[in-house]
Amino acid sequence: QQQVKQSPQSLIVQKGGISIINCAYENTAFDYFPWYQQFPGKGPALLIAIRPDVSEKKEGRFTISFNKSAKQFSLHIMDSQPGDSATYFCAARGHLGYSTLTFGKGTMLLVSP
Amino acid sequence: ETGVTQSPTHLIKTRGQQVTLRCSSQSGHNTVSWYQQALGQGPQFIFQYYREEENGRGNFPPRFSGLQFPNYSSELNVNALELDDSALYLCASIPDLEEDTQYFGPGTRLTVL
């Protein structure tokens, strides 16, 4: 019920290309869907987030697409750069009297020069 | 930066020992969550504290316990360490007026031998 499935596990994209990471969830009570970026040795940093009443959100080169009926959302990184090489996690927030994030297993992105 | 600090950065313990990890967040961040991130996995929710009271807990045994203090610092205590407790432990603080955002610290890497 609390699972968030993320794919692919790893991704190699050429510089300037588009990186696409997908996530699917089961619990319709989730009300907020953030994406986090994590570099080695660092904690996750919030990248971009969306609420389920919006189908798309764009911030610079990063776009979230959200399909409520399919219970899926994806991160698109346009014009991918070597500095984008990191691990990306999708997450979903649930409210059980408290706010908690359920994370996907992560996607390791490598952008080749 | 997120304004969330954690100590120590790295820690090595042996099975059966006890460990205390520390987190410090910003003023006005009265909610703190702790997560366990095993190698190659997404963070998993351990528990959450609000104004020094535990108000939510994930699927972790009672040997994982915590404390939160009025000065916006908190602790994660783990008793009877097991090999599987080896992981990156992250704390995340939530600003009182910004419920959507969880600011993660850099984590403490715990190795249990």
CSV table of C-alpha atoms in Angstrom, one decimal:
chain,number,residue,atom,x,y,z
A,1,GLN,CA,0.0,0.0,0.0
A,2,GLN,CA,2.9,2.4,0.7
A,3,GLN,CA,5.1,1.3,-2.1
A,4,VAL,CA,6.5,3.7,-4.7
A,5,LYS,CA,8.1,1.9,-7.7
A,6,GLN,CA,10.8,3.7,-9.6
A,7,SER,CA,12.5,2.9,-12.9
A,8,PRO,CA,15.0,2.6,-14.4
A,9,GLN,CA,17.5,1.6,-11.8
A,10,SER,CA,20.3,3.3,-13.8
A,11,LEU,CA,20.5,5.5,-16.8
A,12,ILE,CA,23.2,6.8,-19.1
A,13,VAL,CA,22.5,9.8,-21.2
A,14,GLN,CA,24.7,11.9,-23.5
A,15,LYS,CA,25.3,15.5,-22.7
A,16,GLY,CA,22.4,17.6,-24.1
A,17,GLY,CA,20.0,14.6,-24.1
A,18,ILE,CA,16.8,14.1,-22.2
A,19,SER,CA,16.8,12.0,-19.1
A,20,ILE,CA,13.5,10.4,-18.1
A,21,ILE,CA,12.8,8.7,-14.8
A,22,ASN,CA,9.4,7.1,-14.0
A,23,CYS,CA,7.6,6.3,-10.8
A,24,ALA,CA,4.3,4.6,-10.0
A,25,TYR,CA,2.4,4.5,-6.7
A,26,GLU,CA,-0.5,2.6,-5.3
A,27,ASN,CA,-1.9,4.6,-2.4
A,28,THR,CA,-4.4,7.2,-3.6
A,29,ALA,CA,-4.1,9.0,-0.3
A,30,PHE,CA,-0.7,10.4,-1.3
A,31,ASP,CA,-1.0,14.2,-1.7
A,32,TYR,CA,2.4,15.5,-2.7
A,33,PHE,CA,5.1,14.1,-5.0
A,34,PRO,CA,8.7,15.4,-4.7
A,35,TRP,CA,11.8,14.5,-6.5
A,36,TYR,CA,15.1,14.5,-4.7
A,37,GLN,CA,18.6,14.6,-6.0
A,38,GLN,CA,21.4,13.0,-4.1
A,39,PHE,CA,25.2,13.3,-4.7
A,40,PRO,CA,27.6,10.8,-3.1
A,41,GLY,CA,28.2,11.6,0.5
A,42,LYS,CA,25.4,14.1,0.7
A,43,GLY,CA,21.8,14.0,1.9
A,44,PRO,CA,18.9,14.2,-0.6
A,45,ALA,CA,18.1,17.7,-1.8
A,46,LEU,CA,14.6,18.7,-3.0
A,47,LEU,CA,14.6,19.2,-6.7
A,48,ILE,CA,11.0,19.8,-7.8
A,49,ALA,CA,7.6,18.7,-6.5
A,50,ILE,CA,4.0,18.5,-7.7
A,51,ARG,CA,0.6,18.1,-6.2
A,52,PRO,CA,-1.9,15.6,-7.8
A,53,ASP,CA,-4.3,18.4,-9.0
A,54,VAL,CA,-1.6,19.5,-11.5
A,55,SER,CA,-0.6,17.5,-14.6
A,56,GLU,CA,2.8,19.1,-15.2
A,57,LYS,CA,5.2,21.4,-13.5
A,58,LYS,CA,8.4,22.9,-15.0
A,59,GLU,CA,11.3,24.5,-13.3
A,60,GLY,CA,14.2,25.4,-15.5
A,61,ARG,CA,15.4,22.2,-17.2
A,62,PHE,CA,13.4,19.9,-14.9
A,63,THR,CA,9.8,18.9,-15.5
A,64,ILE,CA,7.4,16.6,-13.6
A,65,SER,CA,4.6,15.0,-15.6
A,66,PHE,CA,1.8,13.6,-13.4
A,67,ASN,CA,-0.9,11.2,-14.5
A,68,LYS,CA,-3.4,10.8,-11.6
A,69,SER,CA,-5.6,8.2,-13.2
A,70,ALA,CA,-2.6,5.9,-14.0
A,71,LYS,CA,-1.0,6.7,-10.6
A,72,GLN,CA,2.3,7.5,-12.4
A,73,PHE,CA,4.6,10.5,-12.5
A,74,SER,CA,7.9,11.1,-14.2
A,75,LEU,CA,10.9,13.5,-14.1
A,76,HIS,CA,12.3,14.8,-17.3
A,77,ILE,CA,15.7,16.5,-17.4
A,78,MET,CA,16.1,18.5,-20.5
A,79,ASP,CA,19.6,19.3,-21.9
A,80,SER,CA,21.2,16.9,-19.4
A,81,GLN,CA,24.6,18.0,-18.2
A,82,PRO,CA,27.5,16.1,-16.6
A,83,GLY,CA,26.8,18.0,-13.4
A,84,ASP,CA,23.3,16.3,-13.3
A,85,SER,CA,25.0,13.0,-12.7
A,86,ALA,CA,23.6,11.9,-9.4
A,87,THR,CA,21.0,9.5,-7.9
A,88,TYR,CA,17.4,10.7,-8.2
A,89,PHE,CA,14.6,9.6,-5.9
A,90,CYS,CA,10.9,10.0,-6.4
A,91,ALA,CA,8.8,10.2,-3.3
A,92,ALA,CA,5.2,10.4,-2.2
A,93,ARG,CA,3.9,12.0,0.9
A,94,GLY,CA,1.2,10.5,3.0
A,95,HIS,CA,-0.6,11.8,6.0
A,96,LEU,CA,-1.2,9.4,8.9
A,97,GLY,CA,-1.6,12.0,11.5
A,98,TYR,CA,1.9,13.0,10.6
A,99,SER,CA,3.7,13.7,7.4
A,100,THR,CA,6.0,11.0,6.0
A,101,LEU,CA,7.7,10.4,2.7
A,102,THR,CA,7.8,7.1,0.9
A,103,PHE,CA,10.7,6.9,-1.4
A,104,GLY,CA,11.4,4.9,-4.6
A,105,LYS,CA,14.6,2.9,-4.8
A,106,GLY,CA,16.4,5.5,-6.8
A,107,THR,CA,17.8,6.0,-10.3
A,108,MET,CA,21.6,6.5,-10.8
A,109,LEU,CA,22.0,8.9,-13.7
A,110,LEU,CA,25.2,9.3,-15.5
A,111,VAL,CA,25.5,12.1,-18.1
A,112,SER,CA,28.4,11.4,-20.4
A,113,PRO,CA,30.4,14.4,-21.7
B,1,GLU,CA,22.5,24.5,2.2
B,2,THR,CA,19.6,23.1,4.2
B,3,GLY,CA,20.7,24.3,7.6
B,4,VAL,CA,20.4,20.7,9.0
B,5,THR,CA,23.6,19.3,10.4
B,6,GLN,CA,24.4,15.8,11.6
B,7,SER,CA,27.1,14.2,13.7
B,8,PRO,CA,29.2,12.3,13.5
B,9,THR,CA,29.8,11.9,9.8
B,10,HIS,CA,31.0,8.3,10.0
B,11,LEU,CA,30.8,5.8,12.8
B,12,ILE,CA,32.0,2.2,13.2
B,13,LYS,CA,30.5,0.0,15.8
B,14,THR,CA,30.4,-3.7,16.5
B,15,ARG,CA,27.3,-5.9,16.8
B,16,GLY,CA,25.5,-5.6,20.1
B,17,GLN,CA,26.7,-2.1,20.8
B,18,GLN,CA,24.6,1.0,21.2
B,19,VAL,CA,24.9,4.2,19.2
B,20,THR,CA,23.6,7.7,19.4
B,21,LEU,CA,23.4,9.9,16.3
B,22,ARG,CA,22.7,13.6,16.5
B,23,CYS,CA,20.9,16.2,14.3
B,24,SER,CA,20.5,19.9,14.6
B,25,SER,CA,18.0,21.9,12.6
B,26,GLN,CA,17.0,25.5,12.3
B,27,SER,CA,14.8,27.6,14.5
B,28,GLY,CA,11.1,27.2,13.6
B,29,HIS,CA,11.6,23.6,12.4
B,30,ASN,CA,9.6,21.8,15.1
B,31,THR,CA,9.2,18.6,13.2
B,32,VAL,CA,12.1,16.2,12.6
B,33,SER,CA,12.0,12.9,10.9
B,34,TRP,CA,14.7,10.2,10.8
B,35,TYR,CA,15.3,7.9,7.8
B,36,GLN,CA,17.5,4.9,7.2
B,37,GLN,CA,19.1,4.6,3.8
B,38,ALA,CA,20.7,1.2,3.1
B,39,LEU,CA,23.2,1.1,0.3
B,40,GLY,CA,21.6,1.3,-3.1
B,41,GLN,CA,18.1,2.0,-1.6
B,42,GLY,CA,15.8,4.9,-1.0
B,43,PRO,CA,15.5,6.3,2.5
B,44,GLN,CA,13.0,4.5,4.8
B,45,PHE,CA,11.1,6.4,7.4
B,46,ILE,CA,12.0,5.5,11.0
B,47,PHE,CA,10.0,7.9,13.1
B,48,GLN,CA,9.0,11.6,13.4
B,49,TYR,CA,9.0,14.0,16.3
B,50,TYR,CA,7.0,17.1,16.8
B,51,ARG,CA,7.8,19.4,19.8
B,52,GLU,CA,9.6,16.6,21.7
B,53,GLU,CA,6.9,14.0,21.2
B,54,GLU,CA,7.1,11.0,18.8
B,55,ASN,CA,4.0,11.4,16.5
B,56,GLY,CA,4.7,8.7,13.9
B,57,ARG,CA,6.7,5.6,13.4
B,58,GLY,CA,7.7,3.4,10.5
B,59,ASN,CA,8.3,-0.3,10.5
B,60,PHE,CA,11.3,-0.3,12.8
B,61,PRO,CA,11.7,-2.2,16.1
B,62,PRO,CA,11.7,-0.5,19.5
B,63,ARG,CA,15.5,-0.7,19.8
B,64,PHE,CA,15.3,2.3,17.5
B,65,SER,CA,14.4,5.3,19.7
B,66,GLY,CA,14.7,9.0,19.6
B,67,LEU,CA,14.7,12.2,21.5
B,68,GLN,CA,14.0,15.8,20.4
B,69,PHE,CA,15.0,18.8,22.5
B,70,PRO,CA,13.7,22.4,22.7
B,71,ASN,CA,16.8,23.8,21.0
B,72,TYR,CA,15.9,22.1,17.7
B,73,SER,CA,18.3,19.3,18.2
B,74,SER,CA,17.4,15.6,18.2
B,75,GLU,CA,18.9,12.2,18.6
B,76,LEU,CA,18.5,8.7,17.2
B,77,ASN,CA,19.5,5.9,19.5
B,78,VAL,CA,19.9,2.3,18.3
B,79,ASN,CA,20.5,-0.5,20.8
B,80,ALA,CA,21.7,-4.0,20.3
B,81,LEU,CA,23.2,-3.1,16.9
B,82,GLU,CA,22.8,-5.7,14.1
B,83,LEU,CA,24.9,-6.0,10.9
B,84,ASP,CA,21.8,-4.9,8.9
B,85,ASP,CA,21.8,-1.6,10.8
B,86,SER,CA,24.7,-0.6,8.6
B,87,ALA,CA,23.3,2.3,6.6
B,88,LEU,CA,23.3,6.1,6.1
B,89,TYR,CA,21.0,7.7,8.7
B,90,LEU,CA,19.4,10.9,7.6
B,91,CYS,CA,17.4,13.4,9.6
B,92,ALA,CA,15.0,15.8,7.9
B,93,SER,CA,13.4,18.9,9.4
B,94,ILE,CA,10.1,20.4,8.4
B,95,PRO,CA,9.5,24.1,8.8
B,96,ASP,CA,6.4,24.9,10.8
B,97,LEU,CA,5.0,27.1,8.0
B,98,GLU,CA,6.3,25.1,5.1
B,99,GLU,CA,4.8,21.6,5.6
B,100,ASP,CA,5.6,20.4,2.0
B,101,THR,CA,9.3,20.6,2.4
B,102,GLN,CA,11.6,18.3,4.2
B,103,TYR,CA,15.2,19.5,4.5
B,104,PHE,CA,17.7,16.7,4.8
B,105,GLY,CA,21.0,16.7,6.6
B,106,PRO,CA,24.1,15.1,5.1
B,107,GLY,CA,23.6,11.9,7.1
B,108,THR,CA,25.7,9.7,9.4
B,109,ARG,CA,27.3,6.7,7.8
B,110,LEU,CA,27.0,3.8,10.3
B,111,THR,CA,29.0,0.6,9.8
B,112,VAL,CA,28.3,-2.3,12.1
B,113,LEU,CA,31.0,-5.0,12.1
